[in-house]
Each structure stands twice: as structure tokens, then as C-alpha cells.
CSV table of C-alpha atoms and ligand atoms in Angstrom, one decimal:
chain,number,residue,atom,x,y,z
A,1,UNK,CA,158.0,-40.2,-18.2
A,2,UNK,CA,157.0,-39.1,-14.7
A,3,UNK,CA,157.3,-41.9,-12.2
A,4,UNK,CA,154.7,-44.3,-10.9
A,5,UNK,CA,152.9,-43.3,-7.7
A,6,UNK,CA,152.1,-46.0,-5.1
A,7,UNK,CA,149.2,-45.4,-2.7
A,8,UNK,CA,149.7,-47.6,0.3
A,9,UNK,CA,147.6,-48.0,3.4
A,10,UNK,CA,144.3,-49.8,3.9
A,11,UNK,CA,143.4,-53.2,2.4
A,12,UNK,CA,144.3,-52.5,-1.2
A,13,UNK,CA,147.3,-50.7,-2.7
A,14,UNK,CA,146.6,-48.5,-5.8
A,15,UNK,CA,149.2,-47.6,-8.4
A,16,UNK,CA,149.0,-44.5,-10.6
A,17,UNK,CA,150.8,-44.9,-14.0
A,18,UNK,CA,151.4,-41.8,-16.1
A,19,UNK,CA,149.5,-41.8,-19.3
A,20,UNK,CA,148.6,-39.3,-22.0
A,21,UNK,CA,146.9,-36.4,-20.2
A,22,UNK,CA,147.0,-37.8,-16.7
A,23,UNK,CA,147.1,-41.1,-14.9
A,24,UNK,CA,145.9,-44.7,-15.3
A,25,UNK,CA,145.0,-46.0,-11.9
A,26,UNK,CA,145.5,-49.7,-11.2
A,27,UNK,CA,142.9,-51.0,-8.7
A,28,UNK,CA,140.1,-49.1,-7.0
A,29,UNK,CA,139.4,-50.6,-3.6
A,30,UNK,CA,136.7,-51.5,-1.1
A,31,UNK,CA,134.1,-48.8,-1.1
A,32,UNK,CA,134.4,-48.3,2.6
A,33,UNK,CA,138.0,-47.2,1.9
A,34,UNK,CA,137.0,-44.5,-0.6
A,35,UNK,CA,137.6,-41.5,1.8
A,36,UNK,CA,140.9,-43.1,2.8
A,37,UNK,CA,141.8,-43.4,-0.9
A,38,UNK,CA,141.0,-39.7,-1.4
A,39,UNK,CA,143.3,-38.7,1.4
A,40,UNK,CA,146.1,-40.9,0.0
A,41,UNK,CA,145.6,-39.2,-3.4
A,42,UNK,CA,145.6,-35.7,-1.9
A,43,UNK,CA,148.8,-36.5,0.0
A,44,UNK,CA,150.4,-37.6,-3.3
A,45,UNK,CA,149.4,-34.3,-4.8
A,46,UNK,CA,147.1,-35.7,-7.4
A,47,UNK,CA,143.7,-34.3,-8.2
A,48,UNK,CA,141.1,-36.9,-8.9
A,49,UNK,CA,140.3,-35.3,-12.2
A,50,UNK,CA,143.8,-36.3,-13.4
A,51,UNK,CA,142.8,-40.0,-13.3
A,52,UNK,CA,141.7,-40.8,-16.8
A,53,UNK,CA,141.5,-44.6,-16.7
A,54,UNK,CA,140.8,-47.2,-14.1
A,55,UNK,CA,142.4,-50.6,-14.7
A,56,UNK,CA,140.4,-53.2,-12.8
A,57,UNK,CA,142.5,-56.3,-12.3
A,58,UNK,CA,139.3,-58.2,-11.5
A,59,UNK,CA,135.7,-57.7,-10.2
A,60,UNK,CA,136.2,-58.4,-6.4
A,61,UNK,CA,134.9,-55.8,-4.0
A,62,UNK,CA,138.3,-55.0,-2.5
A,63,UNK,CA,139.4,-54.0,-6.1
A,64,UNK,CA,136.4,-52.7,-7.9
A,65,UNK,CA,134.3,-51.6,-4.8
A,66,UNK,CA,134.6,-47.8,-5.1
A,67,UNK,CA,134.7,-47.6,-8.9
A,68,UNK,CA,131.3,-45.8,-9.1
A,69,UNK,CA,132.4,-43.2,-6.5
A,70,UNK,CA,135.7,-42.7,-8.3
A,71,UNK,CA,134.0,-42.1,-11.5
A,72,UNK,CA,131.9,-39.4,-10.0
A,73,UNK,CA,134.9,-37.3,-9.0
A,74,UNK,CA,137.2,-38.2,-11.9
A,75,UNK,CA,135.1,-39.2,-14.9
A,76,UNK,CA,137.6,-42.0,-15.6
A,77,UNK,CA,137.0,-44.7,-18.1
A,78,UNK,CA,137.1,-48.4,-16.9
A,79,UNK,CA,139.4,-51.0,-18.4
A,80,UNK,CA,138.5,-54.6,-17.4
A,81,UNK,CA,138.1,-58.1,-18.7
A,82,UNK,CA,134.9,-58.8,-20.6
A,83,UNK,CA,134.1,-61.6,-18.1
A,84,UNK,CA,134.1,-59.0,-15.3
A,85,UNK,CA,131.3,-57.0,-16.8
A,86,UNK,CA,128.4,-59.2,-15.4
A,87,UNK,CA,129.7,-59.1,-11.9
A,88,UNK,CA,130.6,-55.4,-12.0
A,89,UNK,CA,127.0,-54.7,-13.1
A,90,UNK,CA,125.7,-56.7,-10.1
A,91,UNK,CA,128.3,-55.3,-7.7
A,92,UNK,CA,128.9,-58.8,-6.3
A,93,UNK,CA,131.8,-61.2,-5.9
A,94,UNK,CA,131.3,-64.4,-7.9
A,95,UNK,CA,131.8,-67.8,-6.3
A,96,UNK,CA,133.2,-70.2,-8.8
A,97,UNK,CA,132.3,-73.9,-8.3
A,98,UNK,CA,135.5,-75.8,-7.3
A,99,UNK,CA,137.2,-72.7,-5.9
A,100,UNK,CA,138.2,-72.2,-2.3
A,101,UNK,CA,140.6,-70.8,0.2
A,102,UNK,CA,144.3,-71.5,-0.1
A,103,UNK,CA,144.7,-73.1,3.3
A,104,UNK,CA,143.1,-73.2,6.8
A,105,UNK,CA,144.8,-70.0,7.9
A,106,UNK,CA,143.6,-68.2,4.8
A,107,UNK,CA,140.1,-69.5,5.5
A,108,UNK,CA,140.3,-68.1,9.1
A,109,UNK,CA,141.6,-64.7,7.9
A,110,UNK,CA,139.0,-64.5,5.2
A,111,UNK,CA,136.2,-65.3,7.7
A,112,UNK,CA,137.6,-62.7,10.1
A,113,UNK,CA,137.8,-60.0,7.4
A,114,UNK,CA,134.3,-60.7,6.4
A,115,UNK,CA,133.1,-60.6,10.0
A,116,UNK,CA,134.9,-57.3,10.6
A,117,UNK,CA,133.4,-56.0,7.3
A,118,UNK,CA,136.8,-55.4,5.9
A,119,UNK,CA,136.2,-57.8,3.0
A,120,UNK,CA,132.8,-57.2,1.4
A,121,UNK,CA,131.2,-59.5,-1.1
A,122,UNK,CA,128.9,-56.7,-2.4
A,123,UNK,CA,129.5,-53.2,-3.5
A,124,UNK,CA,127.8,-50.4,-5.4
A,125,UNK,CA,127.2,-51.8,-8.9
A,126,UNK,CA,129.4,-50.4,-11.6
A,127,UNK,CA,127.4,-49.2,-14.6
A,128,UNK,CA,129.6,-49.8,-17.6
A,129,UNK,CA,129.3,-46.9,-20.1
A,130,UNK,CA,130.3,-46.1,-23.7
A,131,UNK,CA,134.0,-45.4,-23.7
A,132,UNK,CA,134.8,-48.1,-21.2
A,133,UNK,CA,137.1,-50.8,-22.5
A,134,UNK,CA,136.6,-54.5,-22.1
A,135,UNK,CA,139.3,-56.8,-23.2
A,136,UNK,CA,139.0,-60.4,-24.3
A,137,UNK,CA,142.4,-61.5,-23.1
A,138,UNK,CA,146.0,-60.5,-23.8
A,139,UNK,CA,146.2,-57.1,-25.4
A,140,UNK,CA,149.4,-55.5,-26.7
A,141,UNK,CA,147.8,-52.3,-28.2
A,142,UNK,CA,145.3,-50.7,-25.8
A,143,UNK,CA,147.8,-49.4,-23.2
A,144,UNK,CA,150.2,-48.1,-25.9
A,145,UNK,CA,147.3,-46.2,-27.4
A,146,UNK,CA,146.9,-44.4,-24.0
A,147,UNK,CA,150.6,-43.5,-23.9
A,148,UNK,CA,151.7,-46.4,-21.6
A,149,UNK,CA,154.6,-48.6,-22.8
A,150,UNK,CA,153.2,-52.0,-21.8
A,151,UNK,CA,150.6,-54.7,-22.3
A,152,UNK,CA,147.7,-56.4,-20.7
A,153,UNK,CA,148.0,-60.1,-19.8
A,154,UNK,CA,145.1,-62.4,-19.0
A,155,UNK,CA,146.2,-64.1,-15.8
A,156,UNK,CA,143.3,-66.2,-14.5
A,157,UNK,CA,143.4,-68.6,-11.5
A,158,UNK,CA,142.5,-66.3,-8.7
A,159,UNK,CA,139.4,-65.5,-10.8
A,160,UNK,CA,138.6,-66.1,-14.5
A,161,UNK,CA,138.6,-62.4,-15.2
A,162,UNK,CA,142.0,-61.6,-13.7
A,163,UNK,CA,144.2,-59.2,-15.7
A,164,UNK,CA,147.7,-58.1,-15.1
A,165,UNK,CA,149.5,-55.0,-16.5
A,166,UNK,CA,153.1,-55.6,-17.6
A,167,UNK,CA,155.2,-52.6,-18.5
A,168,UNK,CA,158.1,-52.9,-21.0
A,169,UNK,CA,160.6,-52.3,-18.2
A,170,UNK,CA,159.4,-55.5,-16.4
A,171,UNK,CA,157.1,-53.8,-13.8
A,172,UNK,CA,154.2,-56.1,-13.4
A,173,UNK,CA,151.0,-55.0,-11.7
A,174,UNK,CA,149.5,-58.4,-10.9
A,175,UNK,CA,146.4,-57.7,-8.8
A,176,UNK,CA,145.6,-60.8,-6.9
A,177,UNK,CA,147.3,-63.2,-9.3
A,178,UNK,CA,150.0,-63.3,-6.6
A,179,UNK,CA,150.2,-61.7,-3.1
A,180,UNK,CA,152.9,-61.0,-0.6
A,181,UNK,CA,151.1,-59.7,2.4
A,182,UNK,CA,151.5,-61.6,5.7
A,183,UNK,CA,153.2,-64.6,4.1
A,184,UNK,CA,154.9,-65.5,7.4
A,185,UNK,CA,151.5,-65.7,9.1
A,186,UNK,CA,149.4,-67.1,6.3
A,187,UNK,CA,151.7,-69.6,4.7
A,188,UNK,CA,149.9,-69.1,1.4
A,189,UNK,CA,153.2,-69.2,-0.5
A,190,UNK,CA,152.5,-66.0,-2.5
A,191,UNK,CA,149.1,-67.2,-3.6
A,192,UNK,CA,146.1,-65.0,-2.8
A,193,UNK,CA,143.9,-66.4,0.0
A,194,UNK,CA,141.1,-67.1,-2.5
A,195,UNK,CA,141.8,-69.3,-5.5
A,196,UNK,CA,139.3,-70.4,-8.2
A,197,UNK,CA,141.8,-72.6,-10.1
A,198,UNK,CA,145.2,-73.4,-8.6
A,199,UNK,CA,146.7,-74.9,-11.8
A,200,UNK,CA,145.6,-71.9,-13.8
A,201,UNK,CA,147.0,-69.6,-11.1
A,202,UNK,CA,150.5,-71.2,-11.5
A,203,UNK,CA,150.1,-71.1,-15.3
A,204,UNK,CA,149.6,-67.3,-14.9
A,205,UNK,CA,152.7,-67.0,-12.8
A,206,UNK,CA,154.7,-68.8,-15.5
A,207,UNK,CA,153.2,-66.6,-18.2
A,208,UNK,CA,154.1,-63.3,-16.4
A,209,UNK,CA,157.6,-64.5,-15.8
A,210,UNK,CA,157.9,-65.7,-19.4
A,211,UNK,CA,156.7,-62.4,-20.7
A,212,UNK,CA,159.5,-60.6,-18.9
A,213,UNK,CA,158.1,-59.6,-15.5
A,214,UNK,CA,161.0,-58.4,-13.3
A,215,UNK,CA,159.3,-56.8,-10.3
A,216,UNK,CA,155.8,-57.7,-9.2
A,217,UNK,CA,153.5,-55.0,-7.7
A,218,UNK,CA,150.6,-56.8,-6.0
A,219,UNK,CA,147.3,-55.3,-4.7
A,220,UNK,CA,148.2,-56.7,-1.2
A,221,UNK,CA,151.7,-56.4,0.1
A,222,UNK,CA,155.2,-55.2,-0.9
A,223,UNK,CA,156.8,-55.8,-4.3
A,224,UNK,CA,158.7,-59.0,-5.0
A,225,UNK,CA,160.7,-60.7,-7.7
A,226,UNK,CA,160.1,-63.5,-10.2
A,227,UNK,CA,162.7,-65.6,-8.3
A,228,UNK,CA,160.4,-65.5,-5.3
A,229,UNK,CA,157.5,-66.8,-7.3
A,230,UNK,CA,159.6,-69.5,-8.9
A,231,UNK,CA,160.6,-70.8,-5.5
A,232,UNK,CA,156.9,-71.3,-4.6
A,233,UNK,CA,155.6,-72.5,-8.0
A,234,UNK,CA,153.3,-75.6,-7.9
A,235,UNK,CA,153.4,-75.8,-4.1
A,236,UNK,CA,149.6,-76.3,-3.8
A,237,UNK,CA,147.3,-78.5,-5.8
A,238,UNK,CA,143.6,-77.8,-6.4
A,239,UNK,CA,142.7,-80.5,-3.9
A,240,UNK,CA,144.6,-78.6,-1.2
A,241,UNK,CA,142.0,-75.8,-1.3
A,242,UNK,CA,139.7,-75.7,1.7
A,243,UNK,CA,136.0,-74.8,1.9
A,244,UNK,CA,135.7,-76.1,-1.6
A,245,UNK,CA,132.3,-76.1,-3.1
A,246,UNK,CA,131.6,-79.2,-5.1
B,1,ZN,ZN1,140.5,-60.8,-5.5
């Protein structure tokens, strides 16, 4: 099996996993970063038409934002959670009642990114088509049918539609279910800056570790180990969230 390609730079990291006939891409990205993404792809020596599937870890704009553009150049099929479909069709981040920002610094960073238009709540709607694959939850067959030795785990908490992709070798592409970027500055203890349900978030950490995750590859930041997550488990409670809508 050819190795996994990591496309760093910009707000969101994409990963290309070899599959039958090409690659499965984990994460799109903010639509303003599409030209940057194409440059990263070219530098990696990959033609967009080699991307056969796009695995969306959830519907947020910095993950699903340039899906429509990527489809135009690659013709790829989308894999996402069924609950993502509605928001993808609208091209809009959902706000879940009760959710909020992990701490005050996360709130400040979130506000700054929105102000600088780095974090966009809206994006070009994704028109789901025949051939796209919506999963209901955990799935141990879909990836294997595409030539990828691994499974899909439903890992809610950051959002209800969050999915992670766990390879049999323990590589776990967790989207925003956990995040390592700027931990020293943010103090979010490996949680993403936005959390819909903190308890569910930690349940998802336990699930990924219990299913055999050995290295986490997040959408934001460098890889980290399960021991790292274990050290920070249950640090926050739902009531700790700030900017909570009640
Ligand atoms: Zn997100």
C-alpha cells in the first residue's frame, strides 16, 4: 500500500489515503483555501482526478467548505454522516442549543478568526448526488469495499455529525473530535474550540482509544497519542463552556 499523504498549511490539514483506483481524501477545507489546497496537491504530485472519495468528518465550513469546487475538478464522491446532509445542502454551520466555546481564550480566537474571515459559517452549498455515501453511525464495511483497511466511527461531541476514520494499524483521522493546534496558547486541553456536548466529546475519545487508535491525526495541528488524550480526559464539564446558548 502506498503511504498516506499529509497536506499541511492553512487552517485545515487534509490527508490522502490510498484506495482502489486513487485516493480517499479526509477533509476538504474552507472554500477560500481552495487555491492553496490545489497548490498543496500539486506539490505532492497528485492530480485532482486521482481523488475518488471525500470523507467529511463533519459539516463545518473549514472542513466541508470547498467540497463543491473539489467535485468539479475531481468528480469525487462524498462520504458523510446522514445528519450532515441537511447542513451540507444549506452550506451553513449549525448552532446546537447548549453548545459553546471551550474556554474564554477559545471564544476570543473564534471571534478573531470570524472577524478576519478565516472561519466562515457559510459556504457554497454541497449538492448531494447519487453515488454519495451517507452513514448512520459506525461502519465496518464501507471503507473496506473501497480498498481501505479500516472503519468509520461515529464520534459526536464537537458536532452531532462528527465521524472519525480509524485504520486497522491504529491511525485515527479524528477531524475536530480532538485538536492539538496551539494548546499552549489556548488551554483547551486537546478539545476543539467549539463543543456541542462535552460529555459526548469525551465519550468519543474513550471510544476511539478503546477501538485501538494509536496515533491521532487531527484536522488542526500535529499528530498525538492516546496517552495524551487520556491525560486530559474529563477536564472540562458542559457548564464550563462559554457563550452557551440556553
Ligand atoms: Zn468543526
